[in-house]
mmCIF file of C-alpha atoms in Angstrom:
data_model
loop_
_atom_site.group_PDB
_atom_site.id
_atom_site.type_symbol
_atom_site.label_atom_id
_atom_site.label_comp_id
_atom_site.label_asym_id
_atom_site.label_seq_id
_atom_site.Cartn_x
_atom_site.Cartn_y
_atom_site.Cartn_z
ATOM 1 C CA MET A 164 -13.771 50.680 1.556
ATOM 2 C CA ASN A 165 -9.957 50.320 2.546
ATOM 3 C CA LYS A 166 -7.840 48.400 0.973
ATOM 4 C CA ILE A 167 -7.172 45.331 1.578
ATOM 5 C CA VAL A 168 -3.379 43.634 1.560
ATOM 6 C CA ARG A 169 -3.021 40.017 1.794
ATOM 7 C CA LYS A 170 0.949 38.986 3.455
ATOM 8 C CA LEU A 171 1.932 35.253 2.684
ATOM 9 C CA ARG A 172 1.318 34.534 6.559
ATOM 10 C CA SER A 173 4.343 31.502 8.211
ATOM 11 C CA SER A 174 2.985 28.267 8.889
ATOM 12 C CA ASP A 175 5.417 28.042 12.106
ATOM 13 C CA TYR A 176 2.208 29.233 13.987
ATOM 14 C CA TRP A 177 3.147 28.151 17.528
ATOM 15 C CA ARG A 178 5.885 31.092 17.171
ATOM 16 C CA ILE A 179 3.463 33.437 19.470
ATOM 17 C CA GLY A 180 5.929 35.872 19.971
ATOM 18 C CA GLU A 181 7.152 36.684 16.524
ATOM 19 C CA HIS A 182 3.899 36.998 15.187
ATOM 20 C CA GLU A 183 3.113 39.640 18.066
ATOM 21 C CA SER A 184 5.767 41.109 17.448
ATOM 22 C CA TRP A 185 5.122 40.765 13.137
ATOM 23 C CA PHE A 186 1.406 42.670 13.288
ATOM 24 C CA GLN A 187 2.886 45.057 15.077
ATOM 25 C CA ASP A 188 6.206 46.564 12.519
ATOM 26 C CA MET A 189 3.017 46.040 10.745
ATOM 27 C CA ALA A 190 0.421 47.920 12.362
ATOM 28 C CA ALA A 191 3.508 50.665 12.070
ATOM 29 C CA LYS A 192 4.202 51.310 8.581
ATOM 30 C CA GLY A 193 0.141 51.215 8.357
ATOM 31 C CA PHE A 194 -0.699 48.241 7.594
ATOM 32 C CA HIS A 195 -3.358 46.636 10.538
ATOM 33 C CA LEU A 196 -4.657 43.320 10.767
ATOM 34 C CA LYS A 197 -7.817 42.407 9.666
ATOM 35 C CA LYS A 198 -8.194 37.877 9.194
ATOM 36 C CA MET A 199 -5.658 35.109 9.135
ATOM 37 C CA GLY A 200 -6.515 33.403 5.782
ATOM 38 C CA LEU A 201 -5.628 29.497 5.210
ATOM 39 C CA ARG A 202 -2.011 31.050 3.209
ATOM 40 C CA PHE A 203 -2.680 34.771 3.498
ATOM 41 C CA ALA A 204 -2.893 36.953 6.562
ATOM 42 C CA HIS A 205 -4.839 40.052 5.008
ATOM 43 C CA PHE A 206 -3.888 43.426 6.410
ATOM 44 C CA VAL A 207 -6.270 47.026 5.925
ATOM 45 C CA LYS A 208 -4.075 50.008 4.921
ATOM 46 C CA GLY A 209 -4.835 53.073 6.980
ATOM 47 C CA GLU A 210 -2.661 55.381 8.876
ATOM 48 C CA PRO A 211 0.586 54.066 10.407
ATOM 49 C CA LYS A 212 -0.040 53.245 14.048
ATOM 50 C CA LYS A 213 1.793 52.452 17.348
ATOM 51 C CA MET A 214 0.372 48.881 18.422
ATOM 52 C CA ARG A 215 -0.059 45.752 20.876
ATOM 53 C CA TYR A 216 -0.551 41.827 19.459
ATOM 54 C CA ARG A 217 -0.974 39.870 22.340
ATOM 55 C CA ILE A 218 -2.244 35.971 20.687
ATOM 56 C CA ASP A 219 -4.237 33.996 23.034
ATOM 57 C CA VAL A 220 -4.286 30.320 22.817
ATOM 58 C CA ALA A 221 -8.189 29.205 23.580
ATOM 59 C CA ILE A 222 -8.736 25.027 22.172
ATOM 60 C CA ASN A 223 -12.889 25.220 23.412
ATOM 61 C CA LYS A 224 -13.982 27.996 21.060
ATOM 62 C CA LYS A 225 -17.534 28.596 23.098
ATOM 63 C CA ASN A 226 -15.136 30.480 25.872
ATOM 64 C CA ILE A 227 -14.179 32.864 23.674
ATOM 65 C CA PRO A 228 -17.233 34.880 23.755
ATOM 66 C CA GLU A 229 -16.879 35.639 27.484
ATOM 67 C CA GLN A 230 -13.452 35.976 26.343
ATOM 68 C CA ILE A 231 -13.477 38.265 24.269
ATOM 69 C CA GLU A 232 -16.160 40.276 26.613
ATOM 70 C CA MET A 233 -13.459 39.940 29.200
ATOM 71 C CA TYR A 234 -10.104 41.523 27.749
ATOM 72 C CA ALA A 235 -12.757 43.975 26.482
ATOM 73 C CA ASP A 236 -13.151 46.063 29.762
ATOM 74 C CA SER A 237 -9.615 46.093 29.571
ATOM 75 C CA GLY A 238 -8.566 48.067 26.862
ATOM 76 C CA TRP A 239 -8.072 44.480 24.244
ATOM 77 C CA ASP A 240 -10.101 44.848 21.130
ATOM 78 C CA TYR A 241 -10.598 41.535 19.572
ATOM 79 C CA VAL A 242 -9.490 41.660 15.993
ATOM 80 C CA THR A 243 -8.868 37.569 15.259
ATOM 81 C CA GLY A 244 -8.324 34.335 14.991
ATOM 82 C CA TYR A 245 -6.894 30.954 14.042
ATOM 83 C CA GLN A 246 -6.476 27.796 14.631
ATOM 84 C CA TYR A 247 -6.861 27.724 18.303
ATOM 85 C CA PHE A 248 -5.230 31.631 18.791
ATOM 86 C CA GLN A 249 -6.919 33.956 19.410
ATOM 87 C CA VAL A 250 -5.909 37.720 18.243
ATOM 88 C CA TYR A 251 -6.567 41.017 20.128
ATOM 89 C CA SER A 252 -5.020 44.605 19.416
ATOM 90 C CA SER A 253 -4.772 47.814 21.600
ATOM 91 C CA PRO A 254 -3.135 51.643 20.779
ATOM 92 C CA VAL A 255 0.003 51.567 22.723
ATOM 93 C CA GLU A 256 -1.573 55.578 24.864
ATOM 94 C CA ARG A 257 -4.418 53.250 25.433
ATOM 95 C CA ASN A 258 -1.682 51.206 27.854
ATOM 96 C CA ALA A 259 -3.817 48.734 28.948
ATOM 97 C CA PRO A 260 -2.887 45.797 31.116
ATOM 98 C CA GLU A 261 -1.452 42.585 29.899
ATOM 99 C CA LEU A 262 -3.527 39.352 29.131
ATOM 100 C CA HIS A 263 -1.669 37.348 31.108
ATOM 101 C CA THR A 264 0.818 38.878 33.669
ATOM 102 C CA ASP A 265 1.877 35.429 35.822
ATOM 103 C CA PRO A 266 3.949 33.995 33.321
ATOM 104 C CA ALA A 267 3.718 30.227 35.240
ATOM 105 C CA GLU A 268 -0.148 31.312 34.347
ATOM 106 C CA GLN A 269 -0.126 31.228 31.740
ATOM 107 C CA SER A 270 1.595 27.759 30.891
ATOM 108 C CA PHE A 271 -1.526 26.510 31.697
ATOM 109 C CA THR A 272 -3.821 28.188 28.862
ATOM 110 C CA LEU A 273 -0.774 26.143 26.442
ATOM 111 C CA SER A 274 -1.169 22.844 28.636
ATOM 112 C CA ALA A 275 -4.095 21.267 26.152
ATOM 113 C CA LEU A 276 -2.302 22.658 22.975
ATOM 114 C CA GLY A 277 0.344 20.665 23.806
ATOM 115 C CA LYS A 278 -1.073 16.811 23.945
ATOM 116 C CA LYS A 279 -3.121 17.637 20.829
ATOM 117 C CA LEU A 280 0.063 18.722 18.996
ATOM 118 C CA ALA A 281 1.853 15.794 20.814
ATOM 119 C CA PHE A 282 -1.031 14.133 19.805
ATOM 120 C CA ASN A 283 -1.493 15.266 16.103
ATOM 121 C CA ALA A 284 2.940 14.808 15.217
ATOM 122 C CA VAL A 285 2.930 10.897 16.518
ATOM 123 C CA MET A 286 -0.682 10.552 13.819
ATOM 124 C CA VAL A 287 0.851 12.050 11.373
ATOM 125 C CA VAL A 288 4.439 10.254 11.859
ATOM 126 C CA VAL A 289 2.732 7.137 11.728
ATOM 127 C CA ALA A 290 1.044 7.713 8.924
ATOM 128 C CA LEU A 291 4.364 8.732 7.325
ATOM 129 C CA LEU A 292 5.849 5.716 8.367
ATOM 130 C CA LEU A 293 3.142 3.257 7.124
ATOM 131 C CA MET A 294 3.348 5.164 3.780
ATOM 132 C CA ILE A 295 7.595 5.456 3.723
ATOM 133 C CA GLY A 296 6.587 1.608 4.047
ATOM 134 C CA MET A 297 4.612 1.028 0.873
ATOM 135 C CA LEU A 298 6.258 3.771 -1.056
ATOM 136 C CA SER A 299 9.075 1.789 -0.559
ATOM 137 C CA ALA A 300 7.946 -1.678 -1.672
ATOM 138 C CA ILE A 301 6.471 -0.434 -5.211
ATOM 139 C CA TRP A 302 9.480 0.995 -5.764
ATOM 140 C CA PHE A 303 11.749 -1.505 -4.192
ATOM 141 C CA LEU A 304 10.559 -4.912 -3.351
ATOM 142 C CA ASP A 305 11.106 -5.895 -7.173
ATOM 143 C CA GLY A 306 14.467 -4.681 -7.688
ATOM 144 C CA THR A 307 13.262 -1.771 -10.602
ATOM 145 C CA PRO A 308 13.925 1.393 -8.468
ATOM 146 C CA THR A 309 14.661 3.099 -12.852
ATOM 147 C CA PHE A 310 11.189 1.047 -14.260
ATOM 148 C CA VAL A 311 9.436 2.415 -12.079
ATOM 149 C CA LEU A 312 10.455 6.409 -11.995
ATOM 150 C CA ILE A 313 10.199 6.183 -16.101
ATOM 151 C CA ASP A 314 6.660 4.163 -16.412
ATOM 152 C CA GLY A 315 5.809 6.602 -13.664
ATOM 153 C CA LEU A 316 3.603 3.847 -11.066
ATOM 154 C CA ALA A 317 3.918 6.167 -8.532
ATOM 155 C CA VAL A 318 4.697 10.880 -9.322
ATOM 156 C CA GLN A 319 1.873 10.844 -7.362
ATOM 157 C CA GLN A 320 3.037 8.976 -4.476
ATOM 158 C CA THR A 321 6.328 9.801 -4.329
ATOM 159 C CA ILE A 322 5.156 13.311 -4.940
ATOM 160 C CA LEU A 323 2.304 13.156 -1.798
ATOM 161 C CA SER A 324 4.694 11.484 0.551
ATOM 162 C CA ILE A 325 7.386 14.544 -0.116
ATOM 163 C CA LEU A 326 4.045 16.950 1.185
ATOM 164 C CA PHE A 327 3.970 14.029 4.392
ATOM 165 C CA VAL A 328 7.421 14.933 5.380
ATOM 166 C CA TYR A 329 6.679 17.946 5.405
ATOM 167 C CA LEU A 330 3.833 18.397 7.026
ATOM 168 C CA ALA A 331 5.446 15.975 9.806
ATOM 169 C CA TYR A 332 7.842 18.034 10.421
ATOM 170 C CA ILE A 333 5.977 20.656 10.896
ATOM 171 C CA SER A 334 3.670 18.541 13.823
ATOM 172 C CA LEU A 335 6.619 17.657 14.927
ATOM 173 C CA GLN A 336 8.426 21.162 15.205
ATOM 174 C CA ALA A 337 4.841 22.322 16.762
ATOM 175 C CA ALA A 338 4.565 20.472 18.880
ATOM 176 C CA ILE A 339 8.491 20.321 20.605
ATOM 177 C CA SER A 340 8.111 24.661 20.493
ATOM 178 C CA ILE A 341 5.168 24.662 22.192
ATOM 179 C CA ARG A 342 6.709 22.075 25.036
ATOM 180 C CA ALA A 343 9.601 24.359 25.603
ATOM 181 C CA LEU A 344 7.653 27.872 25.588
ATOM 182 C CA ARG A 345 5.347 25.853 28.297
ATOM 183 C CA LYS A 346 8.753 25.015 29.605
ATOM 184 C CA ASP A 347 9.596 28.389 29.565
ATOM 185 C CA LEU A 348 6.117 29.797 31.243
ATOM 186 C CA ILE A 349 6.136 27.544 33.558
ATOM 187 C CA GLU A 350 9.883 28.843 34.385
ATOM 188 C CA GLY A 351 8.204 32.687 34.891
ATOM 189 C CA LYS A 352 10.104 33.625 31.491
ATOM 190 C CA PRO A 353 7.330 35.395 29.675
ATOM 191 C CA ILE A 354 6.365 35.622 25.939
ATOM 192 C CA ASN A 355 9.195 37.967 24.670
ATOM 193 C CA HIS A 356 6.400 40.667 22.385
ATOM 194 C CA HIS A 357 8.493 41.828 20.224
ATOM 195 C CA ALA A 358 11.466 39.356 19.272
ATOM 196 C CA PRO A 359 12.716 38.372 15.673
ATOM 197 C CA TRP A 360 10.896 37.200 13.544
ATOM 198 C CA LYS A 361 12.544 38.061 9.518
ATOM 199 C CA LYS A 362 14.887 35.226 9.287
ATOM 200 C CA HIS A 363 12.097 32.860 10.243
ATOM 201 C CA TYR A 364 9.173 34.684 7.593
ATOM 202 C CA ARG A 365 11.336 34.542 4.680
ATOM 203 C CA LEU A 366 12.662 30.427 5.542
ATOM 204 C CA ASN A 367 9.102 30.299 5.303
ATOM 205 C CA SER A 368 8.257 31.924 2.676
ATOM 206 C CA ILE A 369 10.903 30.091 0.619
ATOM 207 C CA ILE A 370 9.595 26.138 2.159
ATOM 208 C CA ALA A 371 5.723 27.749 0.889
ATOM 209 C CA PHE A 372 6.670 28.244 -2.327
ATOM 210 C CA LEU A 373 8.466 25.192 -2.120
ATOM 211 C CA PHE A 374 5.498 23.123 -0.589
ATOM 212 C CA THR A 375 3.804 24.869 -3.463
ATOM 213 C CA ILE A 376 4.899 23.532 -6.098
ATOM 214 C CA VAL A 377 4.832 20.271 -4.967
ATOM 215 C CA ALA A 378 1.752 20.326 -3.843
ATOM 216 C CA GLY A 379 1.169 21.653 -7.782
ATOM 217 C CA LEU A 380 2.435 18.687 -9.027
ATOM 218 C CA SER A 381 0.685 16.249 -7.144
ATOM 219 C CA ALA A 382 -2.509 17.336 -8.829
ATOM 220 C CA ILE A 383 -1.029 17.638 -12.769
ATOM 221 C CA VAL A 384 1.204 15.147 -12.418
ATOM 222 C CA PRO A 385 -1.328 12.628 -12.189
ATOM 223 C CA PHE A 386 -3.847 14.552 -14.253
ATOM 224 C CA GLY A 387 -1.424 14.459 -17.051
ATOM 225 C CA GLN A 388 -1.615 11.019 -16.815
ATOM 226 C CA LEU A 389 -4.940 10.847 -17.152
ATOM 227 C CA ILE A 390 -5.840 12.390 -20.489
ATOM 228 C CA LYS A 391 -2.811 11.228 -21.820
ATOM 229 C CA ASN A 392 -2.603 7.492 -21.503
ATOM 230 C CA ASP A 393 -4.925 5.583 -23.934
ATOM 231 C CA THR A 394 -5.349 1.886 -24.948
ATOM 232 C CA LYS A 395 -6.501 1.207 -29.160
ATOM 233 C CA THR A 396 -7.255 -1.308 -30.800
ATOM 234 C CA LEU A 397 -3.667 -2.364 -32.943
ATOM 235 C CA PRO A 398 -5.080 -1.122 -36.583
ATOM 236 C CA GLU A 399 -4.066 -4.519 -39.119
ATOM 237 C CA THR A 400 -2.191 -1.834 -41.102
ATOM 238 C CA ASN A 401 0.654 -0.007 -39.952
ATOM 239 C CA LEU A 402 0.620 3.425 -38.421
ATOM 240 C CA ASP A 403 3.554 5.826 -38.387
ATOM 241 C CA LEU A 404 4.543 4.358 -34.813
ATOM 242 C CA PRO A 405 7.447 3.082 -33.281
ATOM 243 C CA ILE A 406 6.119 0.017 -32.552
ATOM 244 C CA VAL A 407 7.140 -2.851 -33.953
ATOM 245 C CA ARG A 408 4.375 -4.816 -36.308
ATOM 246 C CA LEU A 409 4.357 -8.790 -36.213
ATOM 247 C CA ALA A 410 3.319 -8.399 -39.699
ATOM 248 C CA ASP A 411 7.465 -6.716 -40.380
ATOM 249 C CA VAL A 412 9.178 -9.196 -37.949
ATOM 250 C CA GLU A 413 7.666 -13.068 -39.950
ATOM 251 C CA GLN A 414 7.417 -11.711 -43.449
ATOM 252 C CA ASN A 415 4.964 -14.071 -44.819
ATOM 253 C CA PRO A 416 2.281 -12.848 -46.999
ATOM 254 C CA ALA A 417 -0.632 -15.418 -45.862
ATOM 255 C CA LEU A 418 -0.145 -13.829 -42.009
ATOM 256 C CA VAL A 419 -3.941 -13.131 -40.793
ATOM 257 C CA ARG A 420 -4.801 -11.535 -37.513
ATOM 258 C CA GLY A 421 -5.694 -14.959 -34.839
ATOM 259 C CA GLU A 422 -9.633 -14.263 -33.259
ATOM 260 C CA SER A 423 -9.433 -11.903 -30.289
ATOM 261 C CA SER A 424 -9.105 -13.686 -26.728
ATOM 262 C CA TYR A 425 -10.138 -10.572 -24.925
ATOM 263 C CA MET A 426 -12.356 -7.846 -25.583
ATOM 264 C CA ARG A 427 -12.845 -4.644 -23.431
ATOM 265 C CA ASP A 428 -14.207 -1.792 -23.480
ATOM 266 C CA ASN A 429 -14.465 -2.520 -27.305
ATOM 267 C CA VAL A 430 -11.066 -2.847 -27.459
ATOM 268 C CA ASP A 431 -9.345 -6.167 -28.459
ATOM 269 C CA TRP A 432 -7.094 -6.619 -26.534
ATOM 270 C CA GLY A 433 -4.971 -9.550 -28.021
ATOM 271 C CA ASN A 434 -3.898 -6.571 -30.169
ATOM 272 C CA ARG A 435 -3.343 -3.557 -29.141
ATOM 273 C CA TYR A 436 -1.829 -0.396 -28.141
ATOM 274 C CA THR A 437 -1.341 1.789 -25.318
ATOM 275 C CA TYR A 438 -0.212 5.477 -25.120
ATOM 276 C CA LYS A 439 1.540 6.487 -22.191
ATOM 277 C CA TRP A 440 3.175 9.240 -20.509
ATOM 278 C CA SER A 441 4.673 9.873 -17.549
ATOM 279 C CA PRO A 442 7.675 13.268 -17.000
ATOM 280 C CA LEU A 443 10.682 11.058 -17.433
ATOM 281 C CA ALA A 444 9.596 9.675 -20.602
ATOM 282 C CA PRO A 445 6.863 11.749 -22.261
ATOM 283 C CA ILE A 446 6.332 8.972 -24.656
ATOM 284 C CA GLN A 447 5.771 5.257 -23.916
ATOM 285 C CA TYR A 448 3.779 3.027 -26.483
ATOM 286 C CA GLU A 449 2.720 -1.149 -25.098
ATOM 287 C CA SER A 450 1.625 -3.074 -27.296
ATOM 288 C CA ASP A 451 0.244 -7.092 -27.647
ATOM 289 C CA GLU A 452 -0.021 -9.114 -31.718
ATOM 290 C CA ASN A 453 -1.232 -11.966 -32.275
ATOM 291 C CA GLY A 454 -1.184 -13.733 -35.746
ATOM 292 C CA VAL A 455 -2.086 -16.939 -37.296
ATOM 293 C CA VAL A 456 -0.931 -18.226 -40.486
ATOM 294 C CA PRO A 457 -4.124 -20.717 -41.556
ATOM 295 C CA GLY A 458 -2.771 -23.635 -42.500
ATOM 296 C CA LYS A 459 0.674 -24.293 -41.117
ATOM 297 C CA MET A 460 0.922 -26.317 -37.858
ATOM 298 C CA TRP A 461 3.402 -25.263 -35.703
ATOM 299 C CA GLY A 462 6.776 -28.077 -34.957
ATOM 300 C CA ASP A 463 5.841 -29.882 -31.957
ATOM 301 C CA GLY A 464 1.766 -30.135 -33.906
ATOM 302 C CA SER A 465 0.334 -28.451 -31.082
ATOM 303 C CA GLY A 466 -1.896 -26.350 -33.555
ATOM 304 C CA GLU A 467 -1.833 -24.092 -36.085
ATOM 305 C CA TYR A 468 0.732 -21.321 -35.868
ATOM 306 C CA SER A 469 0.400 -18.028 -34.496
ATOM 307 C CA PRO A 470 3.044 -16.064 -33.760
ATOM 308 C CA SER A 471 2.559 -13.431 -31.203
ATOM 309 C CA ILE A 472 5.098 -10.296 -30.773
ATOM 310 C CA HIS A 473 4.296 -8.083 -27.308
ATOM 311 C CA THR A 474 6.824 -4.324 -27.954
ATOM 312 C CA ARG A 475 7.590 -1.173 -25.460
ATOM 313 C CA VAL A 476 8.979 1.778 -26.223
ATOM 314 C CA TYR A 477 9.994 4.002 -24.422
ATOM 315 C CA GLN A 478 11.417 8.094 -25.078
ATOM 316 C CA LEU A 479 13.632 9.676 -21.836
ATOM 317 C CA SER A 480 13.788 12.611 -20.997
ATOM 318 C CA VAL A 481 16.687 12.075 -19.840
ATOM 319 C CA PRO A 482 18.907 8.965 -22.260
ATOM 320 C CA ALA A 483 21.358 8.638 -18.677
ATOM 321 C CA LEU A 484 18.808 5.745 -17.252
ATOM 322 C CA ALA A 485 18.763 3.861 -20.942
ATOM 323 C CA ASP A 486 20.598 1.165 -19.232
ATOM 324 C CA ASN A 487 19.100 1.223 -16.249
ATOM 325 C CA LEU A 488 15.893 0.919 -17.305
ATOM 326 C CA ILE A 489 16.725 -2.073 -19.338
ATOM 327 C CA ALA A 490 18.150 -3.708 -17.007
ATOM 328 C CA ASP A 491 15.720 -3.083 -14.529
ATOM 329 C CA LEU A 492 13.271 -4.636 -17.758
ATOM 330 C CA ILE A 493 15.804 -7.671 -18.103
ATOM 331 C CA LYS A 494 14.601 -8.747 -13.667
ATOM 332 C CA ARG A 495 11.174 -7.453 -14.692
ATOM 333 C CA HIS A 496 10.926 -9.998 -17.962
ATOM 334 C CA ASN A 497 13.562 -12.326 -17.371
ATOM 335 C CA TYR A 498 10.764 -14.923 -15.183
ATOM 336 C CA GLU A 499 12.802 -18.248 -14.662
ATOM 337 C CA TYR A 500 15.835 -17.297 -16.785
ATOM 338 C CA SER A 501 19.114 -16.484 -15.161
ATOM 339 C CA ASP A 502 21.529 -14.024 -16.499
ATOM 340 C CA ASP A 503 23.669 -15.823 -17.930
ATOM 341 C CA ASP A 504 20.542 -16.546 -20.905
ATOM 342 C CA PHE A 505 20.846 -12.466 -21.529
ATOM 343 C CA VAL A 506 24.189 -12.183 -23.690
ATOM 344 C CA GLU A 507 24.745 -8.244 -24.994
ATOM 345 C CA THR A 508 25.272 -8.452 -28.102
ATOM 346 C CA LYS A 509 27.290 -5.426 -30.435
ATOM 347 C CA HIS A 510 25.485 -2.979 -33.348
ATOM 348 C CA ALA A 511 26.712 -0.520 -35.307
ATOM 349 C CA ASP A 512 23.531 1.470 -34.983
ATOM 350 C CA LEU A 513 22.864 1.038 -31.617
ATOM 351 C CA ASN A 514 23.818 2.167 -28.044
ATOM 352 C CA LEU A 515 23.524 -0.831 -26.230
ATOM 353 C CA LEU A 516 21.522 -4.912 -27.889
ATOM 354 C CA ILE A 517 21.002 -7.307 -25.109
ATOM 355 C CA VAL A 518 19.475 -10.525 -26.359
ATOM 356 C CA HIS A 519 17.389 -13.449 -25.438
ATOM 357 C CA GLU A 520 16.422 -16.805 -27.444
ATOM 358 C CA GLU A 521 15.030 -20.120 -25.831
ATOM 359 C CA ASP A 522 14.122 -21.999 -30.165
ATOM 360 C CA ASP A 523 11.134 -20.270 -30.755
ATOM 361 C CA PHE A 524 10.853 -17.811 -27.605
ATOM 362 C CA LYS A 525 13.187 -14.586 -28.194
ATOM 363 C CA GLU A 526 13.406 -11.318 -26.391
ATOM 364 C CA VAL A 527 15.256 -8.382 -27.515
ATOM 365 C CA PHE A 528 16.232 -5.452 -25.548
ATOM 366 C CA ALA A 529 17.940 -1.838 -27.502
ATOM 367 C CA SER A 530 18.440 0.501 -26.869
ATOM 368 C CA LYS A 531 19.839 4.476 -29.054
ATOM 369 C CA GLY A 532 20.181 7.412 -26.842
ATOM 370 C CA LYS A 533 16.676 9.147 -25.222
ATOM 371 C CA ALA A 534 15.307 5.964 -27.358
ATOM 372 C CA VAL A 535 14.327 2.443 -25.351
ATOM 373 C CA ILE A 536 12.285 -0.620 -27.378
ATOM 374 C CA TYR A 537 12.203 -4.113 -25.523
ATOM 375 C CA VAL A 538 10.235 -6.878 -27.824
ATOM 376 C CA ARG A 539 9.216 -10.469 -26.840
ATOM 377 C CA TYR A 540 8.273 -12.380 -30.096
ATOM 378 C CA TYR A 541 7.292 -15.742 -30.058
ATOM 379 C CA GLY A 542 7.286 -18.095 -33.435
ATOM 380 C CA TYR A 543 9.721 -18.642 -36.662
ATOM 381 C CA ALA A 544 11.028 -15.409 -38.025
ATOM 382 C CA ASN A 545 15.177 -15.325 -36.776
ATOM 383 C CA ILE A 546 16.351 -13.490 -34.012
ATOM 384 C CA ASN A 547 17.867 -10.381 -36.569
ATOM 385 C CA SER A 548 14.429 -9.897 -37.654
ATOM 386 C CA VAL A 549 13.616 -8.555 -34.687
ATOM 387 C CA ILE A 550 16.832 -7.041 -34.177
ATOM 388 C CA GLU A 551 16.655 -4.608 -37.677
ATOM 389 C CA ASN A 552 13.007 -3.872 -36.856
ATOM 390 C CA ILE A 553 13.902 -2.711 -34.470
ATOM 391 C CA VAL A 554 16.754 -0.388 -36.013
ATOM 392 C CA ASP A 555 14.267 0.988 -38.118
ATOM 393 C CA LYS A 556 11.650 2.224 -35.165
ATOM 394 C CA ILE A 557 13.991 3.591 -33.175
ATOM 395 C CA LYS A 558 15.351 5.063 -36.239
ATOM 396 C CA LEU A 559 12.285 7.602 -35.279
ATOM 397 C CA PHE A 560 12.970 8.847 -32.625
ATOM 398 C CA THR A 561 16.846 10.187 -33.799
ATOM 399 C CA GLU A 562 16.978 10.642 -37.053
#
């Protein structure tokens, strides 16, 4: 059995002359075209031979059998077809006449293809613009692009958009190139069957390699997020996790867990912790915890004292993003408060510390190195209790 050799095929299929030239040069080295796959051209290893290759355009595939028979009568053998193109070959010594002797007449064979490629290009560009619009809303509508980046909310959509940019570029280039080729043919300029192909082939190989990496990431990243993300009920016992616990802040032995307000999938969402992963924050935790101190009442008489705490924890891949992430967390959680309500203060064990306190409502944003923690606490404990618990949890990342 003859050995099959696969060569990465160029994605710019519309460069007809370059493809013909490539097939001829490969045949001269003993590699004879057998098939054009999606990403690779298949060559059969054999004796080096001087061959001529011609590519014909056929939008209506019903006519292909007739064309194959007609061209065979002229000395051209059918090799393979891909998309709208059919490849024929003929040994040089056979001296077969050209498939098309009149360039202007040949231009008509490209008319339908030109319209089809132009329509495809318009549709892809419209889809790309819609995708960019949706992505822009995700990234910039609330002015927190660093949070979106870190949280991994739009990783897959962004990667898919990069792929769409490439597809739009390919579609536009195809439509423009076929239009230019038709113009040359109408002006009587025949296709150069020996056009240089190596420069474009190398460029396309690099682009195809990058495209493969991006396409792979578009599949791996969301799959990894799906596998790693998990939500569980927060145990009442202490966990070796960087989550600030309500009992540690309250320091009240009488504190007990409050009744569950929302259960789903056997998870108490009022007392839960969620683990998440993203490329720029491989460790993320988000937790909610609610408690009650039986017999103790809120000062305004609104009911039994029931403090609560919400924590967000990020271990960043790039520590330089910490300050921007805190700024975005403040934007996402400032509600009706103004920027002046968030006060930056100093702490010997933290790189950045910003606090916000309104009566029983307290918020703390802190970072050190690659760790960022945000805590929202509602209760009577002093804000210093929240801060010192954050310092203890941040040490889990830094020690």
